[in-house]
PDB file of C-alpha atoms and ligand atoms in Angstrom:
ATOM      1  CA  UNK A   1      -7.417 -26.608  -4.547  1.00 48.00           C
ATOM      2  CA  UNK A   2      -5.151 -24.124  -6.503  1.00 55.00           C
ATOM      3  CA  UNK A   3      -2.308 -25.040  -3.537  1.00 59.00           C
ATOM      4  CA  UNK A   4      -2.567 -28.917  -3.822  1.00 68.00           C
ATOM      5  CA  UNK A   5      -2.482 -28.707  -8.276  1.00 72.00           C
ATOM      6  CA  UNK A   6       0.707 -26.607  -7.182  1.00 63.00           C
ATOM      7  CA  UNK A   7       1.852 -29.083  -4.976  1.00 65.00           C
ATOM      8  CA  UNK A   8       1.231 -32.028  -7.525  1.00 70.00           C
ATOM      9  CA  UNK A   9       2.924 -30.575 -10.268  1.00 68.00           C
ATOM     10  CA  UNK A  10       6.336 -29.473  -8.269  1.00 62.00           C
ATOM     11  CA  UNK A  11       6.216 -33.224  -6.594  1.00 65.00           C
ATOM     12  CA  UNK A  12       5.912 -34.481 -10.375  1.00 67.00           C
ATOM     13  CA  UNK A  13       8.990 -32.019 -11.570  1.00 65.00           C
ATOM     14  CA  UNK A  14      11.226 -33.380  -8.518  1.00 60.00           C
ATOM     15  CA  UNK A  15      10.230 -36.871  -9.494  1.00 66.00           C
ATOM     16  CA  UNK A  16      11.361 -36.499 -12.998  1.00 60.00           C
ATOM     17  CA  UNK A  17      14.509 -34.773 -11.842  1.00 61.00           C
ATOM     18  CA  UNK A  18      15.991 -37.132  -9.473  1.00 63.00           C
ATOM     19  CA  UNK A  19      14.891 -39.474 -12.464  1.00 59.00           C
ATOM     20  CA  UNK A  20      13.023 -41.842 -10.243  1.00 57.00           C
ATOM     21  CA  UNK A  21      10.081 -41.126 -12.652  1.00 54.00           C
ATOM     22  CA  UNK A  22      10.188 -41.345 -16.670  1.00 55.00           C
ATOM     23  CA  UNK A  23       8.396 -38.328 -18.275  1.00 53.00           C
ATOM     24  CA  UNK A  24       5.637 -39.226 -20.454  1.00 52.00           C
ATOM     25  CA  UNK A  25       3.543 -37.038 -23.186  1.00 49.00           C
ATOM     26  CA  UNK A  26       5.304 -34.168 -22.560  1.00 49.00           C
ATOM     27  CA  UNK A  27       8.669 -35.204 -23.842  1.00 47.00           C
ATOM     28  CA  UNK A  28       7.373 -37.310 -26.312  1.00 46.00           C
ATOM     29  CA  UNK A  29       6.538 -34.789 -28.439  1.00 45.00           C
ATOM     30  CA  UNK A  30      10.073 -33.251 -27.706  1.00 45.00           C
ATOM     31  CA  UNK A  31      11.057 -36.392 -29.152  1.00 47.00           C
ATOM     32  CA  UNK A  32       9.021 -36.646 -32.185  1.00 49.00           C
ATOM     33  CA  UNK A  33       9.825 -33.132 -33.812  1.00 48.00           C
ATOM     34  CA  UNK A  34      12.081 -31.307 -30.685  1.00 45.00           C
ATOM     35  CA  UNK A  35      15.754 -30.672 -31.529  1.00 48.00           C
ATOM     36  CA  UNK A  36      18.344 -30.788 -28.584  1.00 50.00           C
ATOM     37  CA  UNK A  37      18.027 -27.127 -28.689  1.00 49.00           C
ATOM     38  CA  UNK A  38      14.617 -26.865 -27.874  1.00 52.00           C
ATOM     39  CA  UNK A  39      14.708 -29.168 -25.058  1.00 50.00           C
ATOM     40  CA  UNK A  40      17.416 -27.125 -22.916  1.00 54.00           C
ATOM     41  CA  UNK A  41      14.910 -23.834 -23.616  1.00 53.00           C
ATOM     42  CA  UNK A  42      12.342 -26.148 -22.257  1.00 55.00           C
ATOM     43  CA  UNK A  43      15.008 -27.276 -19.721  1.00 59.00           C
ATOM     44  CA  UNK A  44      15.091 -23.312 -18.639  1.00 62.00           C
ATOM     45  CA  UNK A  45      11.723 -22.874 -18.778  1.00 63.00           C
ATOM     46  CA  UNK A  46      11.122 -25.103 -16.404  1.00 68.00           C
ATOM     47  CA  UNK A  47      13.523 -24.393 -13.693  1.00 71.00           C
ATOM     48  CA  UNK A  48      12.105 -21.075 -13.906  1.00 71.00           C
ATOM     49  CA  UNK A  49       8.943 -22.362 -13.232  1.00 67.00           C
ATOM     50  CA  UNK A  50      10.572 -24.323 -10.655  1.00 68.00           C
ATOM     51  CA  UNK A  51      12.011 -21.603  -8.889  1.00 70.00           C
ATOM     52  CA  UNK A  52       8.708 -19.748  -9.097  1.00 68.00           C
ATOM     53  CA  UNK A  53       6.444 -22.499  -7.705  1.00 67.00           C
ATOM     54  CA  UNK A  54       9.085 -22.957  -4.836  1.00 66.00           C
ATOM     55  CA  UNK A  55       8.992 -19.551  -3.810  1.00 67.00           C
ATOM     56  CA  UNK A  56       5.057 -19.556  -4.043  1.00 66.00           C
ATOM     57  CA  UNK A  57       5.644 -22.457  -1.873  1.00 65.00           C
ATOM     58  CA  UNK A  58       7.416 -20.906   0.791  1.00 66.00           C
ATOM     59  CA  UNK A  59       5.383 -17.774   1.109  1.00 63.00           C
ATOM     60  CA  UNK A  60       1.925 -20.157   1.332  1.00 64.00           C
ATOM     61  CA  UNK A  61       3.658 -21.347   3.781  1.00 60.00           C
ATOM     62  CA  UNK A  62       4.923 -18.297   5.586  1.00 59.00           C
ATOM     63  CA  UNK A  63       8.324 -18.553   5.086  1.00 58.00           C
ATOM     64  CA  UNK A  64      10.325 -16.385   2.120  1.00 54.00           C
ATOM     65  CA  UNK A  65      10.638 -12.800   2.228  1.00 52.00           C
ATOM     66  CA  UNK A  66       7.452 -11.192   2.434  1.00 52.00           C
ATOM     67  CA  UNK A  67       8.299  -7.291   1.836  1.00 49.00           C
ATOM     68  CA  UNK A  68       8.697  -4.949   4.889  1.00 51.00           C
ATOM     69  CA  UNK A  69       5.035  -3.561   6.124  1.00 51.00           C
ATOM     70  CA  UNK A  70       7.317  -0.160   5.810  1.00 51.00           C
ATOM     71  CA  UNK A  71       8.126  -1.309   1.942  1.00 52.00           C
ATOM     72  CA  UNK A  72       4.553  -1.533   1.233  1.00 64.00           C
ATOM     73  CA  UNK A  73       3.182   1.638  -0.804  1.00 81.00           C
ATOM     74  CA  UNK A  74       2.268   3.967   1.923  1.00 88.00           C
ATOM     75  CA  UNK A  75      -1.080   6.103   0.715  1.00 94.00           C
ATOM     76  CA  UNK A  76      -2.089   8.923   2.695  1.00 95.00           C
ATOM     77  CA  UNK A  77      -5.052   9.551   1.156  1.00 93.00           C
ATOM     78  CA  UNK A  78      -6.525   6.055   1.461  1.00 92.00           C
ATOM     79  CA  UNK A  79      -5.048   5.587   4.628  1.00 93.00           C
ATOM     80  CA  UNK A  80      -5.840   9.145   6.370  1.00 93.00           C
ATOM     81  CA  UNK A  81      -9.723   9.321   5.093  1.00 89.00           C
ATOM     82  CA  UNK A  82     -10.499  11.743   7.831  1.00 89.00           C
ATOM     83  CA  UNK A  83      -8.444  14.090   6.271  1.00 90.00           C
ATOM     84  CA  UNK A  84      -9.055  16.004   2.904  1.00 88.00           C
ATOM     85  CA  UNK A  85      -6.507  15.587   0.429  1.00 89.00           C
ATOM     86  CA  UNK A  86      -5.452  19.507   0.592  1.00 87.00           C
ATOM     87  CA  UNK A  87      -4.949  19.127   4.118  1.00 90.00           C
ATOM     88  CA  UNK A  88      -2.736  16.201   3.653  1.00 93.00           C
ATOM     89  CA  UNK A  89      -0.232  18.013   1.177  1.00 92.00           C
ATOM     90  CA  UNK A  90       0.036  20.672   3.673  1.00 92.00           C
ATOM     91  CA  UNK A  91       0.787  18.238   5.810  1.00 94.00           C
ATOM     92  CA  UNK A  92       3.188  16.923   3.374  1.00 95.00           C
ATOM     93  CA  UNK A  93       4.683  20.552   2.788  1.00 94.00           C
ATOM     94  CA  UNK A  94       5.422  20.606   6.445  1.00 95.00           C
ATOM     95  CA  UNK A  95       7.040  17.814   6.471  1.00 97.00           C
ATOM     96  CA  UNK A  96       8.906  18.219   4.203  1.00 97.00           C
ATOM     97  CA  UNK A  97       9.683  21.533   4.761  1.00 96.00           C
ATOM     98  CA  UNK A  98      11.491  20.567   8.460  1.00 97.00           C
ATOM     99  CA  UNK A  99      13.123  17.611   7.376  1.00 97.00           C
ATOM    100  CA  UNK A 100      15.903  19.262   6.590  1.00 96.00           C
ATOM    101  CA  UNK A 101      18.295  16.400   6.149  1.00 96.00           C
ATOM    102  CA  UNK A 102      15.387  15.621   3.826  1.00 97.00           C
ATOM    103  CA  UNK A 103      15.827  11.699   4.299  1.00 97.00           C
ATOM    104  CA  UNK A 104      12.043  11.515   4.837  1.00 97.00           C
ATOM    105  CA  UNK A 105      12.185  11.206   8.587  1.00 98.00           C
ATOM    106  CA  UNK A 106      12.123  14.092  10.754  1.00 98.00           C
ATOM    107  CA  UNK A 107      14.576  13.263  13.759  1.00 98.00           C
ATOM    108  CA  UNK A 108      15.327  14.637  17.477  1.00 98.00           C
ATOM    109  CA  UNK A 109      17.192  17.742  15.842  1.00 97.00           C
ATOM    110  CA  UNK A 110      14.589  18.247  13.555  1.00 97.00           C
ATOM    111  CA  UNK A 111      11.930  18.353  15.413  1.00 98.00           C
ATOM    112  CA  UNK A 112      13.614  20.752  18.040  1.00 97.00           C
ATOM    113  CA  UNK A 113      14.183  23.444  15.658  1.00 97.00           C
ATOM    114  CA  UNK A 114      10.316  22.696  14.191  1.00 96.00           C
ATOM    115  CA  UNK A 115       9.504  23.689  17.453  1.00 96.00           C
ATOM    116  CA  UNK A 116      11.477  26.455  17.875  1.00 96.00           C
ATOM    117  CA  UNK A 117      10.352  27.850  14.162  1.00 94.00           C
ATOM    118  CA  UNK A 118       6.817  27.411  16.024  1.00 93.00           C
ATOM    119  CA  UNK A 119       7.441  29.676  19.056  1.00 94.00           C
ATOM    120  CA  UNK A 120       7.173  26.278  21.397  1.00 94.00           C
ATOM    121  CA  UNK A 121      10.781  25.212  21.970  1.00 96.00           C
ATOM    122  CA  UNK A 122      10.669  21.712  24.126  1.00 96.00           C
ATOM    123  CA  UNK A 123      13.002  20.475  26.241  1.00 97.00           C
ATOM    124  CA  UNK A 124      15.069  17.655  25.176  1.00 97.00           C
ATOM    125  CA  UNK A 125      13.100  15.168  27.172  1.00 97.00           C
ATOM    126  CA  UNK A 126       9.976  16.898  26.260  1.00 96.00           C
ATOM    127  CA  UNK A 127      10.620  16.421  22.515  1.00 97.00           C
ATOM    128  CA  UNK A 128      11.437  12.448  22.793  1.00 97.00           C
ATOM    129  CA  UNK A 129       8.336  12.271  24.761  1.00 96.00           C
ATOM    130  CA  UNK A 130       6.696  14.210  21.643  1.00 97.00           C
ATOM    131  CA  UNK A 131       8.004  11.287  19.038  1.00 98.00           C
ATOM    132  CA  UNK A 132       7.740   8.210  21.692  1.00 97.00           C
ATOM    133  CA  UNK A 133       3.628   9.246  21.309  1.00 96.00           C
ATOM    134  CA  UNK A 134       3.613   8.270  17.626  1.00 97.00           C
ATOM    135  CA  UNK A 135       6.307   6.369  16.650  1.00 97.00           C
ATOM    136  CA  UNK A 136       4.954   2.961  16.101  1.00 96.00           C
ATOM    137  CA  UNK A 137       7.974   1.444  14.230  1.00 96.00           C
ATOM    138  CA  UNK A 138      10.589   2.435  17.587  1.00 97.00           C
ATOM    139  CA  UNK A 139      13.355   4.154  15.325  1.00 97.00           C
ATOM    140  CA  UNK A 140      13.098   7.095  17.292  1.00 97.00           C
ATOM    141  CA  UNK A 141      12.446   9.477  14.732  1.00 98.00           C
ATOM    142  CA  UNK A 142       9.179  10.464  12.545  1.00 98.00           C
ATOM    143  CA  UNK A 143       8.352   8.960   9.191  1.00 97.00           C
ATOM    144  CA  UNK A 144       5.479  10.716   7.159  1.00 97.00           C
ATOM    145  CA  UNK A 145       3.124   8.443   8.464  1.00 97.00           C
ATOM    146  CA  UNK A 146       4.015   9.047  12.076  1.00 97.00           C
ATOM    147  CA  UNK A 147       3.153  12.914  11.596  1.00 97.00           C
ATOM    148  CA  UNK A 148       0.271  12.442  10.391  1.00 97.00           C
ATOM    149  CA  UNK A 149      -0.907  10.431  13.033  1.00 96.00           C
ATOM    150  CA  UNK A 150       0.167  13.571  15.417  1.00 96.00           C
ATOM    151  CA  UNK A 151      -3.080  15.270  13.385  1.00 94.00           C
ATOM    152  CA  UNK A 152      -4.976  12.365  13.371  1.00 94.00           C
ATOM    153  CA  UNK A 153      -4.655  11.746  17.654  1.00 93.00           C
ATOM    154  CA  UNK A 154      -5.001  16.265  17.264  1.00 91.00           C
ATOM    155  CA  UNK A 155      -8.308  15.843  15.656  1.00 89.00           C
ATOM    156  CA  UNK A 156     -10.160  13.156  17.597  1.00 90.00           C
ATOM    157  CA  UNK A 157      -9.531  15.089  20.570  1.00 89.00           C
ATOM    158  CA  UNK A 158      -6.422  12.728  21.777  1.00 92.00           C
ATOM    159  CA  UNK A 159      -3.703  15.343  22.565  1.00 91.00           C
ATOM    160  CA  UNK A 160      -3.899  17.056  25.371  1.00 90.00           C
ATOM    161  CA  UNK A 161      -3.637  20.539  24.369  1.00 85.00           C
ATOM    162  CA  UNK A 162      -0.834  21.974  26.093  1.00 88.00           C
ATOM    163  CA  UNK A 163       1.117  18.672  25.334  1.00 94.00           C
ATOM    164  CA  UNK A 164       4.322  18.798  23.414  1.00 95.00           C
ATOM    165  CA  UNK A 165       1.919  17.217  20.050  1.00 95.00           C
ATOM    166  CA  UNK A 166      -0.956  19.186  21.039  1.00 92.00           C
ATOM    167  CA  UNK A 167       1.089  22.393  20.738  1.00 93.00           C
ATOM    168  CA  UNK A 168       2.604  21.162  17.587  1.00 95.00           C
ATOM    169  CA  UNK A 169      -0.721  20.554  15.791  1.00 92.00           C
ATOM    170  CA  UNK A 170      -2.456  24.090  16.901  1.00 89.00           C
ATOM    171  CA  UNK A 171       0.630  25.849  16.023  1.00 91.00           C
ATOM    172  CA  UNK A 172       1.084  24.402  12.211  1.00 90.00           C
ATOM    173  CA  UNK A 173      -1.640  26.080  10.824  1.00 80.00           C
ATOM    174  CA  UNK A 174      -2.720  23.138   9.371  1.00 83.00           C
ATOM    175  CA  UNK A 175      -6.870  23.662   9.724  1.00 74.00           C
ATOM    176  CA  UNK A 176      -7.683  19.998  10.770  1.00 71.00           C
ATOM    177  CA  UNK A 177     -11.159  21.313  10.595  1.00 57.00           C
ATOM    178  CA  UNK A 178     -12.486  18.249  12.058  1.00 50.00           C
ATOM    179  CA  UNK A 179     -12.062  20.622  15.514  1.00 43.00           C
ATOM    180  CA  UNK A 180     -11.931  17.716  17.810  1.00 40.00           C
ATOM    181  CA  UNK A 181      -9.879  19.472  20.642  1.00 41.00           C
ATOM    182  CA  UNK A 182     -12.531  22.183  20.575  1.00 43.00           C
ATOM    183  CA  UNK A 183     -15.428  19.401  22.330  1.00 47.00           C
ATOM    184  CA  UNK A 184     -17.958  16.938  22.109  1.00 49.00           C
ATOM    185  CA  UNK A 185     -20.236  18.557  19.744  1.00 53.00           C
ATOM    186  CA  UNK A 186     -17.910  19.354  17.047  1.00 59.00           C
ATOM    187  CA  UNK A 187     -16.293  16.123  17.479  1.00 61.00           C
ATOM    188  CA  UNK A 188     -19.141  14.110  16.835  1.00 62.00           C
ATOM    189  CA  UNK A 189     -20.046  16.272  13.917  1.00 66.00           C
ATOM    190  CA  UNK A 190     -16.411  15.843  12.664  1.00 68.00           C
ATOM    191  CA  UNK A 191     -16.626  11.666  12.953  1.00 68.00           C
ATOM    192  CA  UNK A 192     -19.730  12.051  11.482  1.00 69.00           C
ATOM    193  CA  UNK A 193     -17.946  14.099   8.041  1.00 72.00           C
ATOM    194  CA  UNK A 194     -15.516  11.810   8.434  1.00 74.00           C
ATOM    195  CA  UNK A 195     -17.557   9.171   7.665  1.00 72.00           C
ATOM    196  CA  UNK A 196     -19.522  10.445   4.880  1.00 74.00           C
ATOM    197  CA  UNK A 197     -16.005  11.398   3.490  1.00 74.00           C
ATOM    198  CA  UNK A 198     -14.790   7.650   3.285  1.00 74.00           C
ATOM    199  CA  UNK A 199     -18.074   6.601   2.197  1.00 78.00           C
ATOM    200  CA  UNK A 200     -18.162   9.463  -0.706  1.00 77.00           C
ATOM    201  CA  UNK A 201     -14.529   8.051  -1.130  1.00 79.00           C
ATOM    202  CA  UNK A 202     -15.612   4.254  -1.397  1.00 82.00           C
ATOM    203  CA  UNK A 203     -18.362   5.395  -3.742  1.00 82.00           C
ATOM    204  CA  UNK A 204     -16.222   7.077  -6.357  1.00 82.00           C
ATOM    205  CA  UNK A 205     -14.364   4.235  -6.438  1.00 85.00           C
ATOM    206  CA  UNK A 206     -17.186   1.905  -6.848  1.00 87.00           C
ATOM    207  CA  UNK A 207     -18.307   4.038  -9.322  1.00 86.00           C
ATOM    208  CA  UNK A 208     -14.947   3.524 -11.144  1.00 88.00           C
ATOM    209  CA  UNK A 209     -15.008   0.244 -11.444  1.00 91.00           C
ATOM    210  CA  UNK A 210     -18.852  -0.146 -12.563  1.00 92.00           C
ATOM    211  CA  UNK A 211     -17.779   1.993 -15.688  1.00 92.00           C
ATOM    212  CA  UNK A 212     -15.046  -0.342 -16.264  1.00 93.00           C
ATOM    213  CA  UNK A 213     -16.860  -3.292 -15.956  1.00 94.00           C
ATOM    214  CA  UNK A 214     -19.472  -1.781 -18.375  1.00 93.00           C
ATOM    215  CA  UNK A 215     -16.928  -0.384 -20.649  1.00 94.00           C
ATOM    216  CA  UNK A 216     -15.708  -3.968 -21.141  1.00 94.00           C
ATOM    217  CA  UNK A 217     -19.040  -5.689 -21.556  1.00 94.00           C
ATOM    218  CA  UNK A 218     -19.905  -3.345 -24.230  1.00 94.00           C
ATOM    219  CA  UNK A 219     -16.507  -4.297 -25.328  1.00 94.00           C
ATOM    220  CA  UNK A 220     -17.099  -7.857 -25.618  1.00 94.00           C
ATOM    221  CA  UNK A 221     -20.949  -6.941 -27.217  1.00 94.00           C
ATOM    222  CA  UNK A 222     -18.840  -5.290 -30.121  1.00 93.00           C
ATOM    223  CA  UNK A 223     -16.533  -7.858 -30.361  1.00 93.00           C
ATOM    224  CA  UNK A 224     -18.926 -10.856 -30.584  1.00 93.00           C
ATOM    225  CA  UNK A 225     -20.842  -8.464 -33.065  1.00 92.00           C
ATOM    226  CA  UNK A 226     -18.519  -8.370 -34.812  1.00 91.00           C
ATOM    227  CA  UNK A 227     -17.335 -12.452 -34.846  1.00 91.00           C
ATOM    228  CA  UNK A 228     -21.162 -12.697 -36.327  1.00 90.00           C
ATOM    229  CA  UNK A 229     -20.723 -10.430 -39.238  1.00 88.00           C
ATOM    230  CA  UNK A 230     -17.371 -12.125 -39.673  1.00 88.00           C
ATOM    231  CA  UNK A 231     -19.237 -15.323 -39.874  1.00 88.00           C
ATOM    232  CA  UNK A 232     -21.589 -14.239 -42.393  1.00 84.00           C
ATOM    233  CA  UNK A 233     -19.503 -12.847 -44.869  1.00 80.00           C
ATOM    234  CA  UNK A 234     -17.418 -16.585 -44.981  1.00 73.00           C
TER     235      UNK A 234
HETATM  236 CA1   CA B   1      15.468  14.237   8.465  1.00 55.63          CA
HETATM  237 CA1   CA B   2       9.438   6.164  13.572  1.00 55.63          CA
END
């Protein structure tokens, strides 16, 4: 509905600007009490609007620059629900902390020397076999997301434990305390906490927005109280 009122009204502008179709009310009214001035700020206005409903245009239709998945806001904490949010600034610390070109990626070189820091040094095949298991956007090199998902594959049991990640996650100190690598059992037990911890999450923020919702009902109470005593004192 909203698309084809869109539609309508852009067909309508192009009409009037290749002048195959008079305008009507609208520019009467210019007419009646509009100086010349005012038109051409009405002009701009509406090639703004123009230019706005043409690019709305293109992205209903799938065309136009959408932003980069990898320009979208990345959240950890929304995104990474199985993990606390102290355990995700240590994560963050580490990360940052070995990224020492500190361009938010931690590359080939990096990596070899985390390793090395870590008492695990890798061969040089062994540590692009270490990003190739994680890095989902090919670049060959780690963003933040990518090392988290090293803990994230660590903690549901994914790594094998002498593997090149595997090594990397039991070494960092990082207490992923979901203990996945350590069996079933604990596994289970950590899906299950994981769950409750995105539901806990989900309620909070459910919780959030009831307030607000309530906050501006009582809002509106006050202010339609108010209208009435308005009213009565007229
Ligand atoms: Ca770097
Ligand atoms: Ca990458």
């Amino acid at each position: 509905m909203a698309t084809d009122e869109l539609s309508n009204k852009l067909n309508r502008r192009l009409q009037i600007e290749d002048g195959t179709e008079e305008p009507v009310a609208l520019d009467k009214s210019e007419h009646q009490n509009g100086s010349e001035e005012d038109k051409s700020t009405t002009a701009n206005a509406d090639s703004e609007l123009f230019a706005k409903l043409t690019r709305r245009g293109e992205l209903n239709e799938g065309h136009g620059e959408h932003c980069q998945p990898s320009m979208k806001a990345f959240n950890p904490y929304t995104e990474f629900k199985e993990f606390s949010r102290k355990q995700i600034k240590d994560m963050e610390k580490m990360f940052k902390m070995y990224d020492a070109g500190k361009d938010n990626y931690i590359d080939l070189m990096e990596l070899k020397l985390m390793m090395e820091k870590l008492q695990a040094p890798q061969t040089h095949l062994g540590l692009k076999n270490m990003i190739k298991e994680v890095d989902e956007d090919l670049d060959d090199k780690l963003s933040f997301r990518e090392f988290l998902l090293i803990f994230r594959k660590a903690a549901a049991g994914e790594l094998p434990e002498d593997s090149g990640l595997g090594v990397l996650a039991r070494l960092s100190e990082i207490d992923v305390s979901t203990e996945g690598v350590k069996g079933a059992k604990n596994f289970f037990e950590a899906k299950v906490q994981a769950i409750n911890e995105s539901n806990k999450f989900e309620a909070e923020i459910r919780q959030e927005q009831e307030a607000k919702k309530k906050q501006a009902e009582e809002q509106k109470q006050r202010q339609a109280a108010f209208r009435e005593l308005q009213k009565a004192f007229k």
